[in-house]
Amino acid sequence: MAMNGSGSGGGSGGVPAMDAVAQGFGVASAAAARKAEPASAHRSIMFTWFAGSLASCGAVTFTNPFEVVKTRLQLQGELAKSTPNMVKPYHNVAQAFWVIGKNEGLRGLQKGLGPGYMYQIMLNGTRLGFYEPVKGVLYRAFTGQSSDSQRPIIPLNVAAGGMCGMAGAALGSPFFLVKTRMQSASNFAAVGFQHNYTSSLDGLRKIWRDGGLRGLYRGMDAAMMRAGAGSSVQLATYDHCKSYISRNLAHRGYNDNSVGTHFLASMVTGFFVCTVMNPFDVVSTRMYNQKSSAAGHGGALYKNPLQCFYKTVSTEGFFSLYKGFLAHYLRLGPHTILMFVFVEQIKAFGKNYI
């Protein structure tokens, strides 16, 4: 009996012991899961950064010729009142494309592609890689819930896109500076100031020699305004359009991961982005391409983006802010479509195989 009592006491004492062990494993598992979450989040950010960089470089390879055309149309007639006798080497997108291709060849149409790649990595790698984390922070701060657990809140999406776009533009500003100056250069039909860099490295070296770090980041404020306006519309509109299409056209096969959904959302997004962004794009192009002042500090034509806005509109009229609009859309529309389709497919590949 004593032995049975002892045995049963030992058995009843073993249950709490087992519970304690199980709880210990549970606590350890929870702790391990908490440690794994930041690592997983970091991997997700890095992969999205990589996907955004690769996708945007792929897209710009096809759309860079329209960027060259757009740049020259925006610089043509800079701060000059339009008159019937004004000589314009570029009349429209098709004619400008033909003139550049005929006289400068494929290399002329792909001017600035090297620094264009670097700019895309800095801009789109940053804004696409950090958009979801920043959006998540804003949602938790203002609603107390994650962005995945509720319907999209457009102002928060716009704010997240704008912040990421401005950060990316700041990082990539020196490359956008060199790209713009290389694309404006022409021996046949020059517009704007001609810097005549022989390569991206030559441009960076000369800018550093003449103006140091300040010279490399000249025009960054205009670029941040441009990218902030464009990104806030692009990322938020794409997010909303994709959600709307997948929610309302799922029965036709347009689910969240289908190429058709990404394509339609990108088409709509490209138009809205171009409409909002073109005035900032004109100002940014002119701020970057202007020559340095005689004193070596700042630009010879514009001191800041606001002065560029004012001088452009007062001299050339309001619609001068929409110079190169069609070329801009022909670049931005396909670029948006290609970039988002590429990035979504790269992300899907990553989920399945990485």
XYZ file of C-alpha atoms in Angstrom:
354
model
C 0.000 0.000 0.000
C 2.782 2.312 0.940
C 4.437 1.502 -2.328
C 1.197 2.173 -4.214
C 0.752 5.449 -2.398
C 4.301 6.354 -3.170
C 3.832 5.335 -6.795
C 0.664 7.258 -7.191
C 2.224 10.272 -5.507
C 5.152 10.013 -7.883
C 2.736 9.731 -10.819
C 0.756 12.760 -9.751
C 3.990 14.692 -9.219
C 5.111 13.767 -12.740
C 2.220 15.598 -14.416
C 3.269 19.071 -13.215
C 6.809 18.215 -14.158
C 5.717 17.319 -17.665
C 3.662 20.533 -17.864
C 6.654 22.562 -16.747
C 8.804 20.965 -19.417
C 6.150 21.603 -22.061
C 5.803 25.220 -20.943
C 9.559 25.562 -21.096
C 9.593 24.298 -24.661
C 6.704 26.645 -25.492
C 8.519 29.662 -24.067
C 11.697 28.685 -25.911
C 9.748 28.236 -29.162
C 8.041 31.601 -28.748
C 11.379 33.258 -28.028
C 12.909 31.592 -31.080
C 9.952 32.726 -33.193
C 10.364 36.305 -31.956
C 14.053 36.188 -32.847
C 13.235 34.729 -36.251
C 10.687 37.457 -37.081
C 13.213 40.341 -37.445
C 15.538 38.108 -39.475
C 12.652 37.118 -41.744
C 11.590 40.772 -42.065
C 15.133 41.784 -42.977
C 15.324 39.050 -45.610
C 11.988 40.198 -47.009
C 13.152 43.827 -47.243
C 16.437 42.824 -48.875
C 14.695 40.538 -51.377
C 12.133 43.220 -52.276
C 14.993 45.728 -52.639
C 16.745 43.302 -54.974
C 13.531 42.583 -56.891
C 12.774 46.307 -57.282
C 16.311 47.046 -58.459
C 16.400 44.195 -60.967
C 12.887 44.911 -62.265
C 13.477 48.632 -62.731
C 16.810 48.053 -64.509
C 15.063 45.643 -66.859
C 12.307 48.180 -67.502
C 14.620 51.154 -68.107
C 16.566 49.183 -70.723
C 13.468 49.349 -72.939
C 12.219 52.828 -71.967
C 15.454 54.848 -71.868
C 15.113 56.133 -75.488
C 11.895 57.919 -74.506
C 13.721 59.406 -71.514
C 16.283 60.899 -73.930
C 13.484 62.335 -76.097
C 11.646 63.692 -73.044
C 14.767 65.368 -71.678
C 15.468 67.205 -74.920
C 11.853 68.305 -75.380
C 11.819 69.685 -71.826
C 15.043 71.653 -72.353
C 14.081 72.975 -75.789
C 13.225 76.697 -75.695
C 14.330 77.023 -72.060
C 13.368 80.482 -70.709
C 12.555 81.725 -74.214
C 9.182 83.110 -75.259
C 7.662 81.093 -78.055
C 7.504 82.931 -81.396
C 6.455 81.795 -84.882
C 10.060 82.109 -86.082
C 11.613 80.152 -83.205
C 13.799 77.325 -84.478
C 12.895 74.037 -82.818
C 14.957 70.995 -83.776
C 12.410 68.708 -82.083
C 8.727 69.102 -83.017
C 7.099 66.099 -81.377
C 7.920 62.709 -79.909
C 7.943 60.751 -83.171
C 10.010 63.359 -85.032
C 12.470 63.731 -82.127
C 12.856 59.966 -81.931
C 13.534 59.840 -85.681
C 16.005 62.767 -85.639
C 18.023 61.377 -82.740
C 18.042 57.834 -84.143
C 18.977 58.989 -87.642
C 21.812 61.314 -86.598
C 23.111 59.727 -83.399
C 22.141 56.093 -83.837
C 21.195 53.608 -81.136
C 23.911 54.965 -78.859
C 22.254 58.363 -79.038
C 18.873 56.913 -78.065
C 20.455 55.005 -75.182
C 22.499 57.888 -73.801
C 22.672 57.921 -70.028
C 21.709 54.263 -69.674
C 24.660 53.473 -67.357
C 23.887 56.132 -64.731
C 20.215 55.370 -65.407
C 20.765 51.833 -64.105
C 22.455 53.150 -60.961
C 19.673 55.648 -60.390
C 17.015 52.943 -60.760
C 18.802 50.751 -58.207
C 18.974 53.606 -55.716
C 15.474 54.946 -56.350
C 13.334 51.887 -56.967
C 15.330 49.479 -54.830
C 14.807 51.846 -51.910
C 11.196 52.808 -52.461
C 9.930 49.337 -53.359
C 12.044 47.637 -50.715
C 10.940 49.905 -47.892
C 7.386 50.767 -48.989
C 5.672 47.860 -47.202
C 7.658 48.257 -43.933
C 7.063 52.027 -43.856
C 3.387 51.516 -44.701
C 3.152 48.975 -41.891
C 4.662 51.426 -39.401
C 2.203 54.155 -40.423
C -0.797 51.806 -40.195
C 0.197 50.615 -36.730
C 0.875 54.169 -35.579
C -2.458 55.582 -36.783
C -4.813 52.598 -36.584
C -3.156 50.180 -34.196
C -3.472 47.390 -36.791
C -1.266 45.998 -39.532
C -1.776 47.081 -43.131
C -2.667 43.496 -44.121
C -5.634 43.239 -41.749
C -7.792 46.019 -43.215
C -8.833 47.807 -46.390
C -6.298 50.245 -47.903
C -6.157 53.737 -46.386
C -5.146 55.961 -49.303
C -3.570 58.886 -47.326
C -1.291 56.487 -45.430
C -0.331 54.692 -48.646
C 0.419 58.050 -50.282
C 2.542 59.136 -47.316
C 4.507 55.873 -47.322
C 5.127 56.085 -51.072
C 6.194 59.717 -50.875
C 8.632 59.129 -48.013
C 10.271 56.151 -49.738
C 10.443 57.975 -53.060
C 12.147 61.014 -51.532
C 14.675 58.809 -49.734
C 15.474 56.944 -52.962
C 15.801 60.183 -54.941
C 18.244 61.592 -52.391
C 20.438 58.482 -52.632
C 20.365 58.413 -56.426
C 20.655 62.154 -57.092
C 24.288 62.172 -58.362
C 23.442 59.507 -60.952
C 20.315 61.357 -62.112
C 22.461 64.492 -62.465
C 24.964 62.748 -64.746
C 22.208 60.940 -66.662
C 20.346 64.175 -67.456
C 23.495 65.939 -68.641
C 24.552 63.026 -70.830
C 21.089 62.746 -72.403
C 20.942 66.447 -73.285
C 24.290 66.354 -75.091
C 24.143 66.325 -78.885
C 26.492 67.293 -81.690
C 23.598 67.549 -84.129
C 20.741 69.337 -82.356
C 21.860 70.623 -78.978
C 19.342 71.977 -76.459
C 20.142 73.323 -73.030
C 23.668 73.677 -71.694
C 26.112 71.117 -73.114
C 28.351 69.407 -70.547
C 29.910 66.904 -72.962
C 30.867 64.089 -70.577
C 32.563 61.149 -72.263
C 31.236 58.632 -69.716
C 29.467 58.353 -66.377
C 32.767 58.248 -64.500
C 34.038 61.258 -66.449
C 30.898 63.163 -65.461
C 31.161 62.246 -61.775
C 34.866 63.120 -61.751
C 34.341 66.548 -63.346
C 31.406 67.389 -61.071
C 33.463 66.424 -58.004
C 36.427 68.439 -59.250
C 34.350 71.561 -59.830
C 31.927 71.424 -56.927
C 32.799 68.611 -54.549
C 30.021 66.856 -52.629
C 27.826 69.934 -52.944
C 28.156 69.763 -56.719
C 27.217 66.076 -56.818
C 24.017 66.788 -54.921
C 23.041 69.936 -56.809
C 19.371 69.715 -57.752
C 18.629 67.050 -55.141
C 15.794 69.145 -53.678
C 14.044 69.225 -57.070
C 14.598 65.483 -57.528
C 13.125 64.745 -54.100
C 10.030 66.819 -54.953
C 9.740 64.964 -58.259
C 10.169 61.500 -56.775
C 8.022 62.294 -53.741
C 5.126 63.402 -55.944
C 5.542 60.511 -58.378
C 6.081 57.781 -55.792
C 3.215 58.859 -53.555
C 0.854 58.540 -56.526
C 2.502 55.521 -58.156
C 2.792 53.176 -55.193
C -0.517 54.143 -53.594
C -2.451 54.057 -56.903
C -0.918 50.744 -57.945
C -1.700 49.291 -54.525
C -5.318 50.480 -54.716
C -5.854 49.458 -58.360
C -4.427 45.983 -57.814
C -6.652 45.500 -54.769
C -9.724 46.793 -56.641
C -9.138 44.618 -59.731
C -8.448 41.436 -57.766
C -11.500 42.069 -55.571
C -13.947 42.796 -58.411
C -12.594 40.748 -61.323
C -11.447 37.611 -59.522
C -14.222 35.650 -61.235
C -12.544 36.428 -64.586
C -9.172 35.181 -63.469
C -7.767 38.547 -62.362
C -6.547 37.471 -58.950
C -3.912 39.203 -56.826
C -1.015 37.316 -58.441
C -2.067 37.275 -62.105
C -0.028 39.094 -64.765
C -3.272 40.581 -66.153
C -3.999 42.270 -62.816
C -0.479 43.689 -62.619
C -0.711 44.917 -66.243
C -4.077 46.697 -65.829
C -3.079 48.265 -62.513
C 0.170 49.505 -64.065
C -1.589 51.067 -67.086
C -3.902 53.131 -64.885
C -1.083 54.012 -62.504
C 1.213 55.280 -65.274
C -1.300 57.890 -66.461
C -1.944 59.336 -63.009
C 1.750 59.423 -62.152
C 2.639 61.236 -65.357
C -0.090 63.845 -64.833
C 1.080 64.673 -61.315
C 4.799 64.329 -61.910
C 5.471 66.103 -65.216
C 5.762 69.677 -63.826
C 8.251 68.465 -61.217
C 10.070 66.513 -63.912
C 10.525 69.613 -66.089
C 11.885 71.572 -63.121
C 14.160 68.712 -62.084
C 15.570 68.329 -65.608
C 16.345 72.039 -65.853
C 17.830 72.272 -62.372
C 20.164 69.384 -63.137
C 21.224 70.491 -66.607
C 21.938 74.178 -65.935
C 25.550 75.276 -65.902
C 27.245 76.383 -62.702
C 27.249 80.049 -61.756
C 30.385 82.122 -62.316
C 31.041 82.074 -58.570
C 30.902 78.283 -58.614
C 28.104 78.058 -56.061
C 24.690 77.016 -57.327
C 23.289 77.222 -60.835
C 23.531 80.068 -63.328
C 19.803 80.109 -64.160
C 17.954 78.917 -61.041
C 18.768 79.136 -57.361
C 16.144 76.662 -56.234
C 13.152 74.664 -57.573
C 10.608 77.361 -56.682
C 12.488 79.954 -58.705
C 12.688 77.479 -61.584
C 8.893 76.990 -61.411
C 8.343 80.754 -61.395
C 10.775 81.622 -64.197
C 9.559 78.758 -66.400
C 5.868 79.645 -66.071
C 6.338 83.436 -66.273
C 8.485 83.164 -69.425
C 7.045 80.177 -71.276
C 3.521 79.896 -69.839
C 1.832 77.332 -67.589
C 1.760 74.541 -70.155
C 5.544 74.650 -70.432
C 5.415 72.542 -67.260
C 3.903 69.815 -69.431
C 6.602 69.864 -72.088
C 7.476 66.335 -73.098
C 4.274 64.948 -71.534
C 3.663 62.358 -74.247
C 7.289 61.239 -74.239
C 7.097 61.112 -70.462
C 4.024 58.878 -70.567
C 5.481 56.696 -73.327
C 8.451 56.188 -71.020
C 6.621 56.084 -67.705
C 3.642 54.007 -68.833
C 5.647 51.063 -70.208
C 8.248 51.513 -67.453
C 5.553 51.262 -64.776
C 3.984 48.249 -66.475
C 7.294 46.444 -67.014
C 8.648 47.285 -63.574
C 5.618 46.132 -61.604
C 5.069 43.038 -63.761
C 8.769 42.136 -63.394
C 8.841 42.807 -59.644
C 5.682 40.808 -58.986
C 7.029 37.844 -60.956
C 10.414 38.030 -59.185
C 8.650 38.143 -55.804
C 6.471 35.167 -56.798
C 9.597 33.266 -57.866
C 11.205 34.098 -54.529
C 8.215 32.817 -52.559
C 8.199 29.542 -54.479
C 11.905 28.767 -54.724
C 13.825 30.789 -52.123
